[in-house]
């Protein structure tokens, strides 16, 4: 009996300590987390009351009843009350237990009450708490809600969806960058420019809403082709001139034939090693010689060769290359070559290819100022400048030598964007102060500020000036801005750069931050022709003076040839240290089949008909034949002062595009590609004048 009593007392004390633990769990906030082991599946995660209080009430009620039962049983046996407990619910019962092993009716009633209160509270929470709908979906439809989410959003476990997600993110990023660039662009524009942009955009939308009418399969406007005047020539009457012209054609056949034999499809020919040669100026674009030579083949009536070249262009000329190209070189040789081939032959393939390439070049203009990058990856559209250019600058002769081709691209494609891009270059330039009225060779495309104050009418500057004049001429003399810029620039050049040597040779020096370097490049020799071409449009009192100046420059350049052993001109010649028109540095003594001196002879011949220009041209032909012609084509030479030629093994594409074309025209009559109907781009590709009263009719130049 006593043992039984001790057992019951131990039971009571165990129950009591359990209750103390349970109490501390449920009523001490710090320990609240310990509720979860008791109700691990409690679904009402958003309901603090249900979560914390209900379980407490239920647990404590059950515990109380269990304890009460045990105590009652002990009392029944001992006939006295249990020891005081720490529990709030362990109030002394004033009743006797009928049976020590089962619940009495009142106890059952209390249990029922507690459970029904619990149920009511729990489910009441579901229906009446503000976020009950979320609770419902969270509790009962948990998995389906997650599925719904995964259906609307990307599923990271699925590689296809991950790809989609990447694409979506990339697009958002791209749109964001585009919007930023556009915003920057717009911020730099004047109100009238912004207005013009809006008008252009409206016109574009209007055109698009008119549908495909008037467009071909390539979305180009349908144009009726009319051959511009003077596209074809005829034999000169004078027998000597006729023979000389025939000789130039023979030279072209030799250059072309060997390229075709040994380097077909490559950019250039190595005539000594008889294989292809590629300069990195064209990235992975192929066929520079083919495209550069197209118009020369047509002009010389080499139609079988022209057809083969056309066929190659149709089948192989591909601009979808993941490589960096020189925007300038690709423009003057490929875009220019294709445009000329189109205007001479009327073949649609050339128009289509020219526009396609032009579109690929447009991303180069994505700079804060719109001054294009020098280099562009044709696939990614990412541009940059030559690493050697002063402070990351763009080069005057590069961004300034896009105008003629881009005006024609707009005309042939119906897309005004090309013209807008090059007109914007002028706007940027016109906003800048020019030192002594001169244009420095370097301009930063981000800041719109000049880099180093170096000025040159030769390399890095040359064709910028040429294109100002020719833009005016090509616009049928309507581009007054181009005209003003050209004659102002020429005045500054005359004042600051043009000098006469003690031996009486006129030369154009280079300017470096105010100091003159008395050196003239072979490239600068084109200026004789340019000044002659512009002389007629100069104020009348200056025309004669400019023609004289042009003639003097032609003479100086001829001297640079005449004073060498090979009778071919060096890359650069100097007027200091006791020499005149002679190269003094070894690295300036090479000749790479350049055209500039012969180009000037052609212009001088056309404007003066002075026979010496043809004679000088013929001297150059003889020197080329004697020293540059090899079995596999024509090659440049390393030192024009050496008695025997040391060949550089490159037949430059401009030899076929320019040197041989200018020579051929020098021995042709003036009505073959007459200057009042055609302007030559800087790679000698003829482009027709866009007549002012017919600007709305593409290619109507006759
Ligand atoms: C040609 O590619 C172009 O004439 C360019 O403007 C500079 N010179 C080379 C040939 O010398």
XYZ file of C-alpha atoms and ligand atoms in Angstrom:
713
model
C 0.000 0.000 0.000
C 2.766 2.358 1.029
C 4.693 1.394 -2.123
C 1.697 2.183 -4.267
C 1.366 5.525 -2.532
C 5.040 6.353 -3.284
C 4.541 5.403 -6.935
C 1.554 7.719 -7.200
C 3.462 10.563 -5.521
C 6.332 10.085 -8.010
C 3.821 10.165 -10.851
C 2.338 13.398 -9.552
C 5.756 14.987 -9.250
C 6.738 13.861 -12.820
C 3.520 15.267 -14.224
C 4.209 18.493 -12.365
C 7.690 18.926 -13.792
C 6.366 18.119 -17.269
C 3.768 20.804 -16.813
C 6.411 23.313 -15.685
C 8.349 22.613 -18.900
C 5.237 22.817 -21.066
C 4.209 26.069 -19.396
C 7.584 27.691 -19.967
C 7.476 26.577 -23.596
C 4.144 28.112 -24.362
C 4.099 31.257 -22.265
C 7.673 32.443 -22.600
C 8.030 34.357 -25.887
C 11.731 33.654 -26.142
C 10.976 30.020 -26.235
C 8.138 30.410 -28.695
C 9.969 28.501 -31.375
C 9.644 25.421 -29.265
C 5.959 25.361 -30.068
C 6.751 24.014 -33.501
C 7.921 20.596 -32.425
C 4.562 20.202 -30.774
C 2.640 21.443 -33.800
C 5.112 20.854 -36.592
C 2.423 20.892 -39.227
C 0.646 23.944 -37.939
C -0.378 25.442 -41.272
C -1.414 28.899 -40.165
C 1.903 30.542 -40.537
C 0.406 33.976 -40.855
C -1.796 33.794 -37.760
C 0.034 34.572 -34.583
C -2.899 33.880 -32.285
C -3.758 30.517 -33.713
C -0.122 29.647 -33.927
C 0.810 30.495 -30.389
C -2.220 30.631 -28.176
C -4.441 27.790 -29.404
C -1.817 25.112 -29.020
C -1.054 26.447 -25.557
C -4.642 26.263 -24.486
C -5.130 22.797 -25.894
C -1.911 21.357 -24.539
C -2.342 22.881 -21.142
C -5.950 21.780 -20.924
C -5.021 18.200 -21.751
C -2.103 18.308 -19.352
C -4.299 19.694 -16.625
C -6.834 16.967 -17.104
C -4.173 14.256 -17.060
C -2.638 15.699 -13.893
C -6.031 16.217 -12.360
C -6.895 12.622 -13.078
C -3.721 11.351 -11.462
C -4.140 13.526 -8.397
C -7.757 12.566 -8.021
C -6.815 8.943 -8.198
C -4.173 9.408 -5.485
C -6.561 11.349 -3.300
C -9.130 8.697 -3.700
C -6.661 6.252 -2.343
C -5.251 8.444 0.450
C -8.372 10.413 1.226
C -6.575 13.828 1.108
C -5.709 16.678 -1.334
C -2.496 16.646 -3.559
C 0.455 18.958 -2.917
C 0.151 22.458 -4.335
C 1.302 22.666 -7.911
C 2.728 25.502 -9.925
C 0.045 25.201 -12.518
C -2.681 27.789 -12.859
C -5.151 25.072 -13.755
C -4.369 22.833 -10.819
C -6.981 24.333 -8.566
C -8.106 21.967 -5.863
C -11.066 19.972 -7.090
C -13.921 19.806 -4.613
C -15.223 16.581 -5.894
C -14.435 12.960 -5.478
C -13.432 10.736 -8.318
C -16.004 8.043 -9.032
C -13.408 5.981 -10.824
C -9.664 6.421 -10.767
C -9.189 5.100 -14.305
C -11.812 6.919 -16.394
C -12.967 10.563 -17.002
C -16.044 11.755 -15.272
C -18.814 13.355 -17.278
C -17.772 16.919 -16.306
C -14.205 16.165 -17.358
C -15.390 14.802 -20.642
C -17.452 17.937 -21.058
C -14.480 20.208 -20.379
C -12.366 18.274 -22.909
C -15.066 18.564 -25.519
C -15.392 22.278 -24.825
C -11.685 22.847 -25.171
C -11.464 20.961 -28.443
C -14.486 22.659 -29.949
C -13.053 26.062 -28.929
C -9.810 25.076 -30.606
C -11.533 23.977 -33.809
C -13.678 27.127 -33.908
C -10.677 29.370 -33.446
C -8.605 27.611 -36.065
C -11.209 27.535 -38.787
C -12.576 30.933 -37.797
C -9.094 32.259 -38.524
C -9.207 30.749 -42.007
C -12.414 32.502 -42.916
C -12.198 35.793 -41.080
C -8.585 36.868 -41.050
C -7.793 39.431 -43.807
C -5.239 37.255 -45.592
C -7.357 34.123 -45.319
C -7.460 33.553 -49.059
C -3.688 33.435 -49.140
C -3.789 31.100 -46.176
C -6.171 28.827 -47.969
C -4.059 28.678 -51.075
C -0.950 28.362 -48.990
C -2.332 25.489 -46.934
C -4.561 23.522 -49.200
C -3.261 24.441 -52.652
C 0.346 24.955 -51.789
C 1.871 22.874 -54.594
C -0.454 24.122 -57.318
C 0.274 27.735 -56.398
C 3.958 27.086 -56.847
C 3.280 25.425 -60.180
C 1.291 28.412 -61.336
C 4.241 30.571 -60.518
C 6.640 28.404 -62.412
C 4.412 28.425 -65.438
C 4.320 32.175 -65.642
C 7.963 32.623 -64.780
C 10.995 30.832 -66.122
C 11.883 27.500 -64.646
C 15.504 27.564 -63.747
C 15.751 23.810 -63.722
C 14.843 23.654 -67.407
C 17.818 24.577 -69.628
C 15.490 25.877 -72.355
C 13.781 28.157 -69.887
C 17.112 29.270 -68.493
C 18.096 30.241 -72.015
C 14.834 32.136 -72.385
C 15.478 33.912 -69.141
C 18.953 34.901 -70.348
C 17.514 36.144 -73.605
C 14.852 38.190 -71.842
C 17.483 39.678 -69.531
C 19.825 40.378 -72.435
C 17.027 42.111 -74.310
C 16.106 44.218 -71.305
C 19.759 45.162 -70.874
C 20.121 45.968 -74.582
C 16.943 48.071 -74.661
C 18.131 49.854 -71.575
C 21.523 50.640 -73.112
C 19.890 51.722 -76.350
C 17.531 54.032 -74.498
C 20.481 55.504 -72.593
C 22.433 56.120 -75.786
C 19.433 57.675 -77.496
C 18.813 59.860 -74.485
C 22.460 60.974 -74.534
C 22.228 61.624 -78.267
C 19.072 63.646 -77.854
C 20.552 65.685 -75.012
C 23.361 66.774 -77.307
C 21.078 67.868 -80.088
C 19.749 71.341 -80.680
C 15.936 71.838 -80.663
C 15.801 72.179 -84.456
C 17.694 68.882 -84.812
C 15.289 67.157 -82.454
C 12.391 68.587 -84.479
C 13.928 67.217 -87.668
C 14.337 63.799 -86.039
C 10.644 63.777 -85.153
C 9.681 64.697 -88.720
C 11.917 61.936 -90.084
C 10.465 59.411 -87.691
C 6.936 60.416 -88.716
C 7.797 60.068 -92.381
C 9.277 56.658 -91.740
C 6.153 55.469 -89.960
C 3.965 56.900 -92.742
C 6.035 55.104 -95.382
C 5.861 51.849 -93.495
C 2.104 52.096 -93.116
C 1.799 52.462 -96.888
C 2.990 48.872 -97.124
C 5.479 47.240 -99.429
C 4.429 49.201 -102.492
C 7.376 50.280 -104.626
C 9.856 48.009 -102.846
C 11.759 45.037 -104.207
C 12.414 41.712 -102.470
C 15.247 43.248 -100.483
C 12.994 46.038 -99.256
C 14.791 48.535 -101.475
C 12.784 51.070 -103.483
C 12.358 50.022 -107.078
C 14.388 52.354 -109.256
C 14.522 52.697 -112.975
C 18.148 52.635 -114.042
C 19.447 55.276 -116.449
C 23.124 55.199 -117.310
C 24.691 58.551 -116.388
C 26.401 60.497 -119.217
C 29.949 59.530 -120.105
C 29.848 56.098 -118.498
C 31.423 54.670 -121.619
C 34.205 56.115 -123.731
C 35.636 55.724 -127.172
C 39.085 55.424 -128.681
C 41.142 58.624 -128.863
C 41.744 59.895 -132.384
C 45.384 60.655 -131.808
C 47.332 57.421 -132.572
C 49.963 57.885 -129.895
C 47.364 58.524 -127.228
C 45.383 55.558 -128.501
C 48.440 53.291 -128.193
C 49.248 54.553 -124.772
C 45.713 53.987 -123.649
C 45.878 50.466 -125.046
C 49.103 49.939 -123.130
C 47.397 50.871 -119.851
C 44.660 48.358 -120.615
C 47.357 45.740 -121.136
C 48.800 46.603 -117.743
C 45.357 46.120 -116.218
C 45.089 42.736 -117.925
C 48.424 41.698 -116.444
C 47.481 42.871 -112.943
C 43.989 41.376 -113.080
C 44.961 38.168 -114.851
C 47.576 37.330 -112.245
C 45.282 38.190 -109.382
C 42.700 35.899 -110.926
C 45.219 33.150 -111.454
C 46.962 33.219 -108.105
C 44.774 35.004 -105.584
C 41.171 34.802 -106.736
C 38.885 35.698 -103.820
C 41.721 36.939 -101.574
C 41.934 40.623 -100.830
C 45.178 41.209 -102.684
C 47.863 39.426 -104.678
C 51.445 38.692 -103.706
C 52.951 38.893 -107.199
C 56.387 37.506 -106.354
C 55.262 34.568 -104.232
C 52.160 34.220 -106.440
C 49.593 33.814 -103.722
C 46.840 35.700 -101.927
C 47.455 38.475 -99.410
C 45.120 39.862 -96.784
C 45.557 43.023 -94.801
C 43.664 43.273 -91.517
C 41.968 46.470 -92.706
C 39.137 44.372 -94.103
C 38.693 41.916 -91.246
C 37.377 38.731 -92.772
C 35.754 40.406 -95.760
C 37.228 38.927 -98.905
C 37.717 40.055 -102.473
C 38.987 43.645 -102.021
C 40.750 43.575 -105.395
C 37.638 42.262 -107.150
C 35.362 44.985 -105.756
C 37.984 47.718 -106.114
C 38.643 46.743 -109.744
C 35.037 46.308 -110.926
C 34.581 49.815 -112.326
C 38.060 49.882 -113.900
C 37.206 46.657 -115.754
C 33.964 48.232 -116.971
C 35.598 51.518 -117.963
C 38.290 49.642 -119.918
C 35.577 47.511 -121.535
C 36.994 44.274 -120.155
C 33.509 42.805 -120.012
C 34.380 39.134 -119.743
C 36.454 39.951 -116.664
C 33.739 42.247 -115.364
C 31.175 39.443 -115.638
C 33.437 37.028 -113.761
C 33.884 39.619 -111.035
C 30.126 40.234 -110.894
C 29.528 36.518 -110.568
C 31.986 36.325 -107.661
C 30.272 39.255 -105.935
C 26.874 37.603 -106.352
C 28.005 34.262 -105.007
C 30.799 35.005 -102.568
C 30.885 38.559 -101.293
C 29.852 38.161 -97.672
C 29.690 40.834 -94.997
C 28.458 38.549 -92.218
C 31.858 38.321 -90.640
C 32.703 38.305 -86.972
C 35.732 40.543 -87.401
C 36.874 44.103 -86.966
C 37.221 46.233 -90.090
C 38.429 49.744 -90.847
C 35.211 51.704 -91.446
C 37.064 54.120 -93.742
C 38.787 51.480 -95.880
C 35.690 49.328 -96.210
C 33.672 52.377 -97.146
C 35.993 53.831 -99.788
C 36.894 50.493 -101.403
C 33.859 48.239 -100.954
C 30.911 50.631 -100.679
C 32.491 52.999 -103.211
C 33.408 50.154 -105.573
C 29.943 48.617 -105.442
C 28.216 51.966 -105.975
C 30.334 52.735 -109.039
C 29.784 49.265 -110.450
C 26.046 49.821 -110.049
C 26.020 53.234 -111.720
C 28.161 52.016 -114.615
C 26.409 48.706 -115.251
C 22.928 49.053 -113.744
C 23.249 45.622 -112.145
C 20.995 45.400 -109.079
C 23.349 43.104 -107.200
C 25.751 45.992 -106.668
C 23.076 48.308 -105.288
C 21.861 45.571 -102.949
C 25.344 44.724 -101.696
C 26.299 48.369 -101.232
C 23.222 49.064 -99.112
C 23.698 45.855 -97.153
C 27.263 46.834 -96.296
C 26.264 50.422 -95.552
C 23.737 49.161 -93.001
C 26.439 47.066 -91.379
C 28.574 50.170 -90.955
C 25.867 52.219 -89.214
C 26.655 50.988 -85.660
C 30.030 52.748 -85.987
C 28.147 56.004 -85.421
C 26.906 54.957 -81.992
C 29.107 57.344 -80.061
C 28.030 60.213 -77.803
C 28.787 62.729 -80.564
C 27.920 60.644 -83.611
C 31.556 60.889 -84.781
C 32.127 57.288 -85.887
C 34.657 54.832 -84.559
C 37.606 53.947 -86.809
C 37.182 50.205 -86.275
C 34.001 48.191 -86.146
C 33.158 44.549 -85.564
C 30.596 43.908 -88.281
C 28.854 41.169 -86.312
C 28.654 42.633 -82.822
C 28.448 46.260 -83.962
C 31.039 47.177 -81.342
C 33.404 49.949 -82.344
C 36.640 51.424 -81.074
C 39.463 53.659 -82.216
C 43.015 52.935 -83.256
C 45.024 52.424 -80.091
C 47.757 54.746 -81.386
C 45.403 57.679 -82.056
C 45.821 60.625 -79.700
C 43.639 60.160 -76.593
C 41.318 57.607 -78.186
C 40.469 59.967 -81.035
C 38.806 59.317 -84.358
C 40.793 60.382 -87.435
C 39.764 63.353 -89.586
C 40.535 61.627 -92.908
C 38.517 58.580 -91.798
C 35.300 60.014 -90.351
C 35.512 62.824 -92.923
C 35.595 60.422 -95.876
C 32.175 58.844 -95.735
C 30.052 61.661 -97.089
C 29.889 60.889 -100.811
C 29.134 57.187 -100.413
C 26.587 57.716 -97.650
C 24.666 60.344 -99.643
C 24.372 57.827 -102.482
C 23.362 55.059 -100.069
C 20.431 57.194 -98.920
C 19.490 57.908 -102.514
C 19.588 54.236 -103.544
C 17.990 52.783 -100.424
C 15.395 55.437 -99.636
C 16.789 55.412 -96.092
C 17.661 58.938 -94.907
C 19.740 57.619 -92.020
C 22.948 57.411 -94.047
C 22.765 61.060 -95.051
C 21.795 62.124 -91.532
C 24.832 60.413 -90.053
C 27.306 62.220 -92.283
C 25.530 65.561 -92.045
C 25.791 65.268 -88.261
C 29.590 64.959 -88.557
C 29.616 68.378 -90.156
C 27.453 69.808 -87.387
C 29.871 68.581 -84.732
C 32.802 70.086 -86.647
C 31.053 73.394 -87.156
C 30.446 73.792 -83.426
C 34.171 73.508 -82.659
C 36.811 76.233 -82.570
C 39.539 75.598 -85.121
C 43.118 76.560 -84.341
C 44.076 79.147 -87.036
C 41.039 77.911 -88.969
C 42.707 74.493 -89.336
C 41.180 71.072 -88.674
C 43.323 68.928 -86.333
C 43.673 65.287 -87.387
C 42.336 63.946 -84.064
C 38.864 64.329 -82.596
C 37.566 62.499 -79.546
C 34.175 60.908 -80.352
C 33.133 60.872 -76.703
C 33.929 64.420 -75.659
C 33.677 66.034 -79.083
C 37.007 67.794 -78.402
C 40.132 67.896 -80.547
C 43.029 65.630 -79.624
C 46.593 66.645 -80.529
C 46.793 69.739 -82.723
C 48.387 68.036 -85.705
C 47.258 69.143 -89.141
C 48.021 67.429 -92.429
C 46.770 67.542 -95.992
C 48.457 64.155 -96.369
C 47.932 61.067 -94.211
C 45.259 61.412 -91.460
C 43.752 64.558 -92.986
C 43.808 64.390 -96.811
C 40.469 63.122 -98.073
C 38.450 65.106 -95.519
C 39.214 68.253 -97.547
C 38.641 66.377 -100.806
C 35.162 65.291 -99.662
C 34.085 68.805 -98.632
C 34.695 70.016 -102.171
C 33.285 66.918 -103.844
C 30.167 66.920 -101.637
C 29.381 70.337 -103.016
C 30.078 69.260 -106.604
C 28.184 65.975 -106.245
C 25.149 67.837 -104.891
C 24.971 69.725 -108.201
C 26.483 72.632 -106.275
C 23.598 72.897 -103.828
C 25.554 71.911 -100.702
C 26.582 75.450 -99.748
C 27.831 74.334 -96.344
C 30.297 71.889 -97.908
C 31.471 74.601 -100.287
C 32.028 77.164 -97.523
C 33.867 74.652 -95.339
C 36.151 73.662 -98.212
C 37.180 77.137 -99.303
C 37.650 78.312 -95.680
C 39.819 75.273 -94.939
C 41.856 75.803 -98.109
C 42.480 79.419 -97.115
C 43.774 78.298 -93.689
C 45.974 75.669 -95.397
C 47.414 78.264 -97.736
C 48.165 80.666 -94.896
C 49.667 78.144 -92.494
C 50.946 75.142 -94.458
C 51.797 75.968 -98.076
C 55.390 77.099 -98.500
C 57.934 77.575 -101.323
C 61.422 76.101 -101.097
C 64.530 78.146 -101.852
C 64.737 76.186 -105.086
C 61.268 77.421 -106.043
C 59.209 74.261 -105.296
C 55.805 74.778 -103.740
C 54.975 72.192 -101.081
C 52.386 71.568 -98.367
C 54.055 71.097 -94.990
C 52.610 69.495 -91.873
C 51.647 71.502 -88.764
C 52.277 70.267 -85.238
C 50.918 72.544 -82.544
C 51.978 75.650 -84.443
C 55.353 74.331 -85.672
C 55.913 73.337 -89.310
C 57.465 70.058 -90.339
C 58.818 70.645 -93.841
C 57.813 67.308 -95.190
C 55.295 66.385 -97.881
C 53.809 62.915 -98.230
C 53.100 61.086 -101.492
C 49.505 61.093 -100.228
C 49.555 64.930 -100.118
C 50.188 65.017 -103.866
C 46.477 64.431 -104.519
C 46.011 68.063 -103.430
C 47.206 69.379 -106.797
C 44.200 67.725 -108.428
C 41.834 68.815 -105.669
C 42.873 72.451 -105.838
C 42.532 72.399 -109.635
C 39.069 70.828 -109.372
C 37.928 73.503 -106.916
C 39.568 76.475 -108.574
C 36.619 77.177 -110.833
C 34.201 77.460 -107.869
C 36.466 79.770 -105.858
C 35.750 83.517 -105.782
C 36.721 84.741 -109.265
C 39.819 86.619 -108.096
C 41.177 83.377 -106.614
C 40.544 80.976 -109.498
C 43.727 81.787 -111.404
C 45.812 81.730 -108.243
C 44.467 78.330 -107.245
C 45.139 76.894 -110.693
C 48.731 78.121 -110.445
C 49.061 76.636 -107.006
C 47.721 73.290 -108.264
C 50.195 73.328 -111.160
C 53.064 74.085 -108.789
C 52.129 71.197 -106.513
C 51.956 68.909 -109.563
C 55.433 70.045 -110.537
C 56.815 69.441 -107.041
C 55.359 65.959 -106.958
C 56.763 65.235 -110.390
C 60.154 66.360 -109.075
C 59.850 63.900 -106.211
C 59.680 61.167 -108.883
C 62.290 62.657 -111.172
C 64.890 62.887 -108.371
C 64.911 59.150 -107.659
C 66.828 56.328 -109.303
C 63.698 54.390 -110.254
C 61.673 57.452 -111.361
C 58.987 56.523 -108.893
C 58.062 58.747 -105.959
C 58.997 58.088 -102.316
C 56.387 57.817 -99.559
C 57.468 61.201 -98.163
C 59.999 63.847 -99.189
C 61.517 66.739 -97.333
C 62.506 70.343 -97.753
C 65.065 70.743 -95.019
C 68.657 69.867 -94.244
C 69.753 71.075 -97.656
C 67.457 68.804 -99.706
C 64.328 69.466 -101.722
C 61.709 66.908 -102.736
C 63.897 64.022 -101.581
C 63.301 61.407 -98.908
C 66.034 61.488 -96.286
C 64.791 58.759 -93.965
C 65.053 55.128 -94.950
C 61.472 54.416 -93.844
C 60.132 57.064 -96.244
C 61.828 55.751 -99.396
C 59.330 53.097 -100.436
C 56.775 53.215 -103.257
C 53.658 51.066 -102.989
C 52.028 51.721 -106.379
C 50.191 54.754 -105.013
C 48.021 56.840 -107.365
C 48.081 60.413 -105.975
C 50.673 61.924 -108.307
C 49.016 60.450 -111.403
C 45.631 61.574 -110.083
C 46.894 65.139 -110.042
C 48.257 64.752 -113.596
C 44.783 63.706 -114.765
C 43.038 66.722 -113.214
C 45.713 69.080 -114.522
C 45.449 67.555 -117.998
C 41.666 67.899 -118.043
C 41.762 71.557 -116.934
C 44.783 72.765 -118.900
C 45.432 70.290 -121.733
C 49.076 70.969 -121.140
C 50.796 67.962 -122.824
C 53.402 67.742 -120.081
C 50.884 66.055 -117.814
C 50.434 63.218 -120.289
C 54.190 63.034 -120.662
C 54.686 62.848 -116.941
C 52.033 60.176 -116.770
C 53.816 58.220 -119.491
C 57.105 58.491 -117.582
C 55.364 56.869 -114.623
C 54.036 54.087 -116.873
C 57.539 53.320 -118.088
C 58.905 53.264 -114.571
C 56.105 50.957 -113.444
C 56.771 48.628 -116.333
C 60.471 48.620 -115.751
C 60.644 48.309 -111.978
C 57.307 47.129 -110.616
C 56.132 44.684 -113.239
C 56.999 41.092 -112.432
C 55.838 37.838 -113.908
C 53.042 37.501 -111.331
C 51.688 41.062 -111.487
C 52.933 44.415 -110.145
C 54.777 44.946 -106.904
C 55.734 47.913 -104.741
C 59.428 48.633 -104.150
C 61.269 49.241 -100.895
C 63.672 51.989 -101.958
C 63.145 54.246 -104.947
C 66.727 55.541 -104.646
C 68.295 52.114 -105.072
C 69.476 51.297 -108.605
C 67.693 47.949 -108.686
C 64.244 47.394 -107.223
C 63.711 45.433 -104.058
C 60.092 44.279 -104.333
C 57.711 44.288 -101.392
C 55.601 41.499 -102.939
C 52.228 43.250 -102.658
C 49.937 44.301 -105.488
C 47.739 46.818 -103.693
C 44.043 46.801 -104.636
C 44.204 50.571 -105.215
C 46.690 49.957 -108.038
C 43.792 48.537 -110.088
C 41.166 50.873 -108.646
C 43.084 54.124 -108.903
C 46.544 54.141 -110.458
C 45.634 52.263 -113.631
C 42.220 53.963 -113.908
C 43.674 57.473 -113.660
C 46.345 56.537 -116.197
C 43.727 55.163 -118.584
C 41.599 58.308 -118.267
C 44.701 60.477 -118.733
C 44.966 58.946 -122.198
C 41.233 59.071 -122.885
C 39.104 61.934 -124.133
C 37.543 64.267 -121.587
C 34.020 63.060 -122.283
C 34.757 59.725 -120.690
C 33.535 60.194 -117.116
C 33.369 63.986 -117.458
C 33.901 65.936 -114.237
C 30.650 67.865 -114.539
C 28.656 64.622 -114.309
C 30.863 62.494 -112.117
C 32.903 62.904 -108.961
C 35.529 60.349 -108.015
C 35.586 59.092 -104.480
C 38.956 58.976 -102.790
C 39.526 55.439 -104.128
C 38.813 56.716 -107.683
C 35.351 55.182 -107.823
C 33.185 57.470 -109.982
C 29.810 58.509 -108.523
C 27.281 60.495 -110.543
C 26.307 64.040 -109.633
C 22.879 64.046 -107.979
C 21.001 66.599 -110.058
C 19.087 69.110 -107.962
C 15.816 69.036 -109.891
C 15.677 65.232 -109.842
C 16.632 64.367 -106.279
C 13.337 62.584 -105.702
C 13.900 60.188 -108.582
C 16.646 57.770 -107.618
C 19.400 57.551 -110.215
C 17.723 59.989 -112.610
C 20.868 61.858 -113.443
C 20.538 62.199 -117.192
C 43.820 55.047 -101.269
O 43.302 53.941 -100.616
C 42.943 56.211 -101.116
O 43.272 57.103 -102.087
C 43.063 56.881 -99.803
O 42.360 58.079 -99.735
C 44.471 57.146 -99.410
N 45.382 56.613 -100.332
C 45.219 55.301 -100.796
C 46.186 55.003 -101.906
O 47.389 55.656 -101.772
